């Protein structure tokens, strides 16, 4: 990426400040590819972990805000915010491709002025767009960005959801035979205990979020962060934490207790969410990624389970630009 001449710049990039919160959040909510994850109350719940360096792009002629970039700074690298799974340039409905090229010019100029030598960029997957919003992918190409990471997720297009595999149907029969019930719950502490036990047992790691953090996010975004759980005789056996955006219901966490694994305790939750709760309200049900080691290792067992629900692939990409 070459340094654009200052005299030709039509946009300027300014680093986000706390006094910009209202303007930032208002723009996210009116954008064509913004989700609640980009609101400041979400981005800043773990602000102690990252050095925020988010950018706001203004037109020099009329001072209009035209785009945002949720970002953090790691040494001399500007990253699509490291606390977010994705989040490239957030743009308004009137964003055009030539304007996006100007946004990237402004990113380049800002980085050169700040001594930043690399950009790590995670575009928002298209299923989260309200309307097509891939102008940034073209801009990445023109600036010689290269694909550094490709993770694969599994999503169901709900208006034309496929039938479940026989193994999933069998688990659902077990769940119904055992009289399991599904309902929304606010007992995040109990669910996160189950989640932590599963992750430690299978992977030797703890969840990215603590139960306190998940509870905080659910309080801040009650319409977006929800827990659904299955019960037998009022005992929670499995749970799923969902992140809801306008188009997508994303499964952020899912855990099955030892008692629930053999009787379809998680399957019956997913069946309810896919066939009933989200069927008329969302376009996509996104199970999340099934890859490890920067996308180079596919967890075949995990993705097979998701695809047995009728899901198919959607990629979560990361690009790098050397300045």
Tab-separated table of C-alpha atoms in Angstrom:
chain	number	residue	atom	x	y	z
A	1	UNK	CA	0.000	0.000	0.000
A	2	UNK	CA	1.539	3.301	-1.059
A	3	UNK	CA	1.280	6.535	0.879
A	4	UNK	CA	-1.340	8.795	-0.746
A	5	UNK	CA	-0.525	12.456	-1.171
A	6	UNK	CA	-2.102	14.548	1.555
A	7	UNK	CA	-3.312	17.128	-0.965
A	8	UNK	CA	-5.427	14.527	-2.754
A	9	UNK	CA	-7.106	13.144	0.361
A	10	UNK	CA	-10.879	13.580	0.327
A	11	UNK	CA	-11.348	11.846	3.683
A	12	UNK	CA	-9.567	12.115	7.007
A	13	UNK	CA	-9.269	9.415	9.642
A	14	UNK	CA	-9.627	10.397	13.290
A	15	UNK	CA	-9.010	8.134	16.266
A	16	UNK	CA	-12.155	7.448	18.296
A	17	UNK	CA	-12.519	9.374	21.580
A	18	UNK	CA	-14.948	8.749	24.426
A	19	UNK	CA	-16.873	11.918	23.511
A	20	UNK	CA	-17.624	10.342	20.099
A	21	UNK	CA	-19.646	7.500	21.668
A	22	UNK	CA	-23.099	8.752	20.685
A	23	UNK	CA	-22.090	9.517	17.107
A	24	UNK	CA	-20.305	6.163	16.803
A	25	UNK	CA	-23.237	4.106	18.097
A	26	UNK	CA	-25.748	6.021	16.008
A	27	UNK	CA	-23.735	5.289	12.868
A	28	UNK	CA	-23.437	1.562	13.711
A	29	UNK	CA	-27.199	1.297	14.155
A	30	UNK	CA	-27.893	2.977	10.799
A	31	UNK	CA	-25.201	1.149	8.796
A	32	UNK	CA	-25.643	-1.599	6.227
A	33	UNK	CA	-23.161	-4.010	7.827
A	34	UNK	CA	-23.054	-3.058	11.493
A	35	UNK	CA	-24.065	-5.363	14.344
A	36	UNK	CA	-24.427	-4.787	18.088
A	37	UNK	CA	-20.891	-6.130	18.629
A	38	UNK	CA	-19.599	-2.826	17.216
A	39	UNK	CA	-21.448	-0.679	19.748
A	40	UNK	CA	-19.148	0.873	22.323
A	41	UNK	CA	-20.832	-0.834	25.288
A	42	UNK	CA	-19.850	-4.185	23.778
A	43	UNK	CA	-16.409	-3.228	22.530
A	44	UNK	CA	-15.403	-1.684	25.833
A	45	UNK	CA	-16.482	-4.373	28.304
A	46	UNK	CA	-12.962	-5.834	27.932
A	47	UNK	CA	-11.151	-2.576	27.177
A	48	UNK	CA	-8.416	-3.462	29.680
A	49	UNK	CA	-7.265	-6.257	27.364
A	50	UNK	CA	-6.723	-4.187	24.226
A	51	UNK	CA	-5.409	-0.800	23.129
A	52	UNK	CA	-8.358	0.643	21.261
A	53	UNK	CA	-7.410	2.517	18.088
A	54	UNK	CA	-10.756	2.654	16.301
A	55	UNK	CA	-11.033	5.091	13.405
A	56	UNK	CA	-13.787	7.419	12.192
A	57	UNK	CA	-13.694	8.676	8.599
A	58	UNK	CA	-14.970	12.154	7.720
A	59	UNK	CA	-15.461	13.886	4.399
A	60	UNK	CA	-13.129	16.912	4.280
A	61	UNK	CA	-15.573	19.039	2.290
A	62	UNK	CA	-18.706	18.696	4.435
A	63	UNK	CA	-17.408	17.025	7.620
A	64	UNK	CA	-19.835	14.114	7.142
A	65	UNK	CA	-19.051	10.819	8.896
A	66	UNK	CA	-18.919	8.182	6.150
A	67	UNK	CA	-17.407	5.077	7.776
A	68	UNK	CA	-16.009	3.497	10.946
A	69	UNK	CA	-13.292	0.934	11.623
A	70	UNK	CA	-13.357	-0.894	14.972
A	71	UNK	CA	-9.652	-1.408	15.608
A	72	UNK	CA	-6.962	-1.988	18.198
A	73	UNK	CA	-3.224	-1.393	18.173
A	74	UNK	CA	-0.662	-4.112	18.805
A	75	UNK	CA	2.825	-2.661	18.551
A	76	UNK	CA	3.128	-1.321	15.010
A	77	UNK	CA	0.122	-3.302	13.742
A	78	UNK	CA	-3.378	-1.887	13.322
A	79	UNK	CA	-5.850	-4.751	13.810
A	80	UNK	CA	-9.525	-5.158	13.149
A	81	UNK	CA	-10.427	-5.041	16.820
A	82	UNK	CA	-8.831	-8.035	18.537
A	83	UNK	CA	-11.765	-8.345	20.918
A	84	UNK	CA	-14.151	-9.029	18.019
A	85	UNK	CA	-14.480	-12.084	15.788
A	86	UNK	CA	-14.866	-9.821	12.761
A	87	UNK	CA	-15.338	-6.151	11.968
A	88	UNK	CA	-13.911	-4.346	8.973
A	89	UNK	CA	-15.084	-0.982	7.695
A	90	UNK	CA	-18.638	-0.192	8.814
A	91	UNK	CA	-20.398	1.786	6.128
A	92	UNK	CA	-23.641	3.639	5.529
A	93	UNK	CA	-26.217	2.573	2.959
A	94	UNK	CA	-24.865	5.149	0.503
A	95	UNK	CA	-21.329	3.713	0.529
A	96	UNK	CA	-19.923	3.356	-3.015
A	97	UNK	CA	-16.820	1.530	-4.214
A	98	UNK	CA	-14.828	4.692	-5.110
A	99	UNK	CA	-15.568	6.062	-1.639
A	100	UNK	CA	-14.341	2.834	-0.046
A	101	UNK	CA	-11.068	3.243	-1.925
A	102	UNK	CA	-10.805	6.693	-0.349
A	103	UNK	CA	-11.423	5.130	3.073
A	104	UNK	CA	-8.471	2.822	2.484
A	105	UNK	CA	-6.398	5.794	1.333
A	106	UNK	CA	-7.218	7.460	4.642
A	107	UNK	CA	-6.261	4.304	6.566
A	108	UNK	CA	-2.933	4.223	4.723
A	109	UNK	CA	-2.213	7.898	5.377
A	110	UNK	CA	-3.086	7.540	9.057
A	111	UNK	CA	-0.897	4.473	9.460
A	112	UNK	CA	2.105	6.128	7.809
A	113	UNK	CA	1.679	9.183	10.028
A	114	UNK	CA	1.539	6.966	13.132
A	115	UNK	CA	4.426	4.683	12.207
A	116	UNK	CA	2.105	1.705	11.736
A	117	UNK	CA	3.614	-0.833	9.349
A	118	UNK	CA	0.916	-3.515	9.054
A	119	UNK	CA	-2.872	-3.766	8.916
A	120	UNK	CA	-4.731	-6.923	9.970
A	121	UNK	CA	-8.271	-6.774	8.597
A	122	UNK	CA	-11.270	-9.030	9.390
A	123	UNK	CA	-14.221	-8.205	7.111
A	124	UNK	CA	-17.755	-8.822	8.320
A	125	UNK	CA	-19.111	-12.036	6.682
A	126	UNK	CA	-21.786	-11.270	4.112
A	127	UNK	CA	-24.558	-13.027	6.012
A	128	UNK	CA	-24.457	-10.157	8.524
A	129	UNK	CA	-25.003	-7.501	5.821
A	130	UNK	CA	-28.414	-5.908	5.505
A	131	UNK	CA	-27.655	-5.337	1.815
A	132	UNK	CA	-24.501	-6.224	-0.188
A	133	UNK	CA	-21.514	-4.506	1.428
A	134	UNK	CA	-18.312	-5.983	0.028
A	135	UNK	CA	-16.726	-2.795	-1.253
A	136	UNK	CA	-13.960	-3.371	1.286
A	137	UNK	CA	-13.018	-6.714	-0.290
A	138	UNK	CA	-12.344	-4.961	-3.577
A	139	UNK	CA	-10.326	-2.270	-1.794
A	140	UNK	CA	-8.261	-4.968	-0.086
A	141	UNK	CA	-7.463	-6.452	-3.482
A	142	UNK	CA	-6.369	-3.134	-4.961
A	143	UNK	CA	-4.039	-2.605	-1.999
A	144	UNK	CA	-2.396	-6.020	-2.406
A	145	UNK	CA	-3.798	-7.504	0.788
A	146	UNK	CA	-3.221	-11.210	1.193
A	147	UNK	CA	-5.400	-13.823	2.824
A	148	UNK	CA	-3.712	-14.787	6.101
A	149	UNK	CA	-6.414	-16.794	7.893
A	150	UNK	CA	-9.572	-18.528	6.713
A	151	UNK	CA	-11.848	-20.074	9.318
A	152	UNK	CA	-14.921	-22.019	8.257
A	153	UNK	CA	-18.242	-21.684	10.020
A	154	UNK	CA	-21.525	-23.481	9.324
A	155	UNK	CA	-24.787	-21.656	8.725
A	156	UNK	CA	-28.363	-22.539	7.855
A	157	UNK	CA	-30.359	-20.325	5.486
A	158	UNK	CA	-33.556	-20.465	7.507
A	159	UNK	CA	-36.118	-19.717	4.753
A	160	UNK	CA	-34.972	-22.918	3.020
A	161	UNK	CA	-33.686	-25.012	5.916
A	162	UNK	CA	-32.878	-28.614	5.047
A	163	UNK	CA	-33.948	-31.622	7.058
A	164	UNK	CA	-31.802	-33.008	9.858
A	165	UNK	CA	-29.539	-36.033	9.546
A	166	UNK	CA	-30.688	-39.353	11.028
A	167	UNK	CA	-28.297	-39.045	13.987
A	168	UNK	CA	-29.790	-35.684	14.966
A	169	UNK	CA	-33.320	-37.041	14.643
A	170	UNK	CA	-32.376	-39.967	16.864
A	171	UNK	CA	-31.070	-37.600	19.566
A	172	UNK	CA	-34.272	-35.576	19.358
A	173	UNK	CA	-36.329	-38.727	19.906
A	174	UNK	CA	-34.256	-39.442	23.029
A	175	UNK	CA	-34.780	-35.911	24.307
A	176	UNK	CA	-38.536	-36.116	23.854
A	177	UNK	CA	-38.652	-39.589	25.390
A	178	UNK	CA	-36.919	-38.179	28.458
A	179	UNK	CA	-39.419	-35.298	28.627
A	180	UNK	CA	-36.799	-32.577	28.249
A	181	UNK	CA	-38.105	-29.028	28.002
A	182	UNK	CA	-36.497	-25.939	26.456
A	183	UNK	CA	-36.865	-22.365	27.625
A	184	UNK	CA	-34.992	-19.107	27.847
A	185	UNK	CA	-33.022	-18.743	31.085
A	186	UNK	CA	-31.100	-16.055	32.920
A	187	UNK	CA	-28.951	-18.498	34.905
A	188	UNK	CA	-25.702	-17.684	33.109
A	189	UNK	CA	-23.653	-18.788	36.116
A	190	UNK	CA	-24.925	-22.361	35.958
A	191	UNK	CA	-24.553	-22.527	32.185
A	192	UNK	CA	-20.985	-21.213	32.253
A	193	UNK	CA	-20.113	-23.866	34.848
A	194	UNK	CA	-21.242	-26.508	32.360
A	195	UNK	CA	-19.371	-24.730	29.542
A	196	UNK	CA	-16.152	-24.532	31.561
A	197	UNK	CA	-16.313	-28.214	32.513
A	198	UNK	CA	-16.726	-29.208	28.862
A	199	UNK	CA	-13.899	-27.001	27.578
A	200	UNK	CA	-11.464	-28.098	30.272
A	201	UNK	CA	-12.327	-31.767	29.743
A	202	UNK	CA	-12.057	-31.675	25.946
A	203	UNK	CA	-9.536	-28.934	25.225
A	204	UNK	CA	-7.856	-28.012	28.485
A	205	UNK	CA	-8.933	-24.368	28.192
A	206	UNK	CA	-11.425	-22.037	29.826
A	207	UNK	CA	-14.121	-20.006	28.020
A	208	UNK	CA	-13.073	-16.664	26.534
A	209	UNK	CA	-15.789	-14.967	28.588
A	210	UNK	CA	-16.342	-15.346	32.308
A	211	UNK	CA	-19.871	-15.806	33.638
A	212	UNK	CA	-19.709	-12.233	34.971
A	213	UNK	CA	-18.839	-10.909	31.511
A	214	UNK	CA	-21.636	-12.839	29.802
A	215	UNK	CA	-24.115	-11.606	32.413
A	216	UNK	CA	-22.902	-8.049	31.915
A	217	UNK	CA	-23.314	-8.283	28.137
A	218	UNK	CA	-26.789	-9.796	28.522
A	219	UNK	CA	-27.747	-6.887	30.790
A	220	UNK	CA	-26.364	-4.323	28.339
A	221	UNK	CA	-27.882	-6.024	25.281
A	222	UNK	CA	-30.988	-7.947	26.439
A	223	UNK	CA	-32.366	-8.075	22.875
A	224	UNK	CA	-29.146	-9.511	21.485
A	225	UNK	CA	-27.559	-11.826	24.073
A	226	UNK	CA	-29.810	-14.675	25.228
A	227	UNK	CA	-29.432	-18.026	26.958
A	228	UNK	CA	-31.609	-20.996	26.028
A	229	UNK	CA	-31.413	-24.198	28.058
A	230	UNK	CA	-32.914	-27.663	28.265
A	231	UNK	CA	-34.156	-29.090	31.541
A	232	UNK	CA	-35.196	-32.404	33.028
A	233	UNK	CA	-37.140	-32.051	36.268
A	234	UNK	CA	-35.899	-28.436	36.553
A	235	UNK	CA	-32.239	-29.519	36.270
A	236	UNK	CA	-30.309	-27.711	33.517
A	237	UNK	CA	-28.670	-30.287	31.236
A	238	UNK	CA	-27.453	-28.140	28.329
A	239	UNK	CA	-27.437	-24.566	27.158
A	240	UNK	CA	-26.802	-22.308	24.194
A	241	UNK	CA	-25.871	-18.619	24.336
A	242	UNK	CA	-27.137	-16.831	21.244
A	243	UNK	CA	-25.930	-13.540	19.770
A	244	UNK	CA	-28.706	-11.974	17.696
A	245	UNK	CA	-28.224	-9.400	14.958
A	246	UNK	CA	-30.856	-8.239	12.470
A	247	UNK	CA	-30.234	-11.104	10.022
A	248	UNK	CA	-28.282	-13.702	11.968
A	249	UNK	CA	-28.737	-15.816	15.075
A	250	UNK	CA	-25.196	-16.788	16.026
A	251	UNK	CA	-24.440	-19.583	18.475
A	252	UNK	CA	-21.732	-18.040	20.651
A	253	UNK	CA	-21.514	-20.791	23.269
A	254	UNK	CA	-23.010	-24.271	23.512
A	255	UNK	CA	-22.456	-26.886	26.199
A	256	UNK	CA	-23.892	-30.275	27.025
A	257	UNK	CA	-23.540	-31.705	30.529
A	258	UNK	CA	-22.435	-35.314	31.007
A	259	UNK	CA	-26.001	-36.207	31.954
A	260	UNK	CA	-27.339	-34.553	28.822
A	261	UNK	CA	-24.977	-35.945	26.194
A	262	UNK	CA	-26.689	-39.264	25.670
A	263	UNK	CA	-30.251	-37.949	25.659
A	264	UNK	CA	-30.062	-35.113	23.128
A	265	UNK	CA	-30.098	-32.259	25.630
A	266	UNK	CA	-28.295	-29.837	23.304
A	267	UNK	CA	-29.942	-31.101	20.139
A	268	UNK	CA	-33.423	-30.289	21.394
A	269	UNK	CA	-32.386	-26.676	22.051
A	270	UNK	CA	-30.998	-26.287	18.538
A	271	UNK	CA	-34.074	-27.948	17.072
A	272	UNK	CA	-36.300	-25.436	18.875
A	273	UNK	CA	-34.202	-22.428	17.821
A	274	UNK	CA	-33.901	-23.461	14.172
A	275	UNK	CA	-37.434	-24.705	13.573
A	276	UNK	CA	-39.401	-22.373	15.820
A	277	UNK	CA	-37.775	-19.449	17.599
A	278	UNK	CA	-35.763	-17.978	14.703
A	279	UNK	CA	-37.509	-19.466	11.674
A	280	UNK	CA	-39.578	-16.385	10.839
A	281	UNK	CA	-37.351	-13.703	12.375
A	282	UNK	CA	-33.830	-14.375	11.008
A	283	UNK	CA	-32.268	-15.269	7.677
A	284	UNK	CA	-29.381	-17.331	9.017
A	285	UNK	CA	-28.562	-19.556	11.949
A	286	UNK	CA	-24.769	-19.519	12.354
A	287	UNK	CA	-23.213	-22.327	14.408
A	288	UNK	CA	-19.751	-20.723	14.520
A	289	UNK	CA	-16.342	-21.878	13.338
A	290	UNK	CA	-15.004	-25.443	13.374
A	291	UNK	CA	-11.364	-24.673	12.668
A	292	UNK	CA	-8.236	-24.358	14.791
A	293	UNK	CA	-4.641	-23.205	14.363
A	294	UNK	CA	-5.458	-20.116	12.282
A	295	UNK	CA	-7.868	-22.085	10.118
A	296	UNK	CA	-5.357	-24.737	9.019
A	297	UNK	CA	-6.924	-27.548	11.065
A	298	UNK	CA	-10.526	-28.601	10.495
A	299	UNK	CA	-12.307	-30.224	13.426
A	300	UNK	CA	-14.092	-32.824	11.334
A	301	UNK	CA	-16.248	-34.187	14.130
A	302	UNK	CA	-17.445	-30.724	15.126
A	303	UNK	CA	-18.321	-29.550	11.626
A	304	UNK	CA	-19.992	-32.861	10.821
A	305	UNK	CA	-22.351	-32.357	13.756
A	306	UNK	CA	-23.315	-28.893	12.479
A	307	UNK	CA	-23.713	-30.050	8.883
A	308	UNK	CA	-25.969	-32.846	10.107
A	309	UNK	CA	-28.410	-30.083	11.039
A	310	UNK	CA	-28.396	-28.994	7.387
A	311	UNK	CA	-25.786	-26.232	7.704
A	312	UNK	CA	-23.253	-25.367	5.009
A	313	UNK	CA	-20.024	-23.383	4.894
A	314	UNK	CA	-19.456	-19.669	5.417
A	315	UNK	CA	-15.908	-18.364	5.823
A	316	UNK	CA	-14.509	-15.898	8.344
A	317	UNK	CA	-11.418	-14.365	6.738
A	318	UNK	CA	-8.451	-12.337	7.937
A	319	UNK	CA	-6.336	-10.259	5.531
A	320	UNK	CA	-3.000	-8.561	6.034
A	321	UNK	CA	-1.540	-5.476	4.367
A	322	UNK	CA	2.139	-4.620	4.662
A	323	UNK	CA	2.742	-0.877	4.499
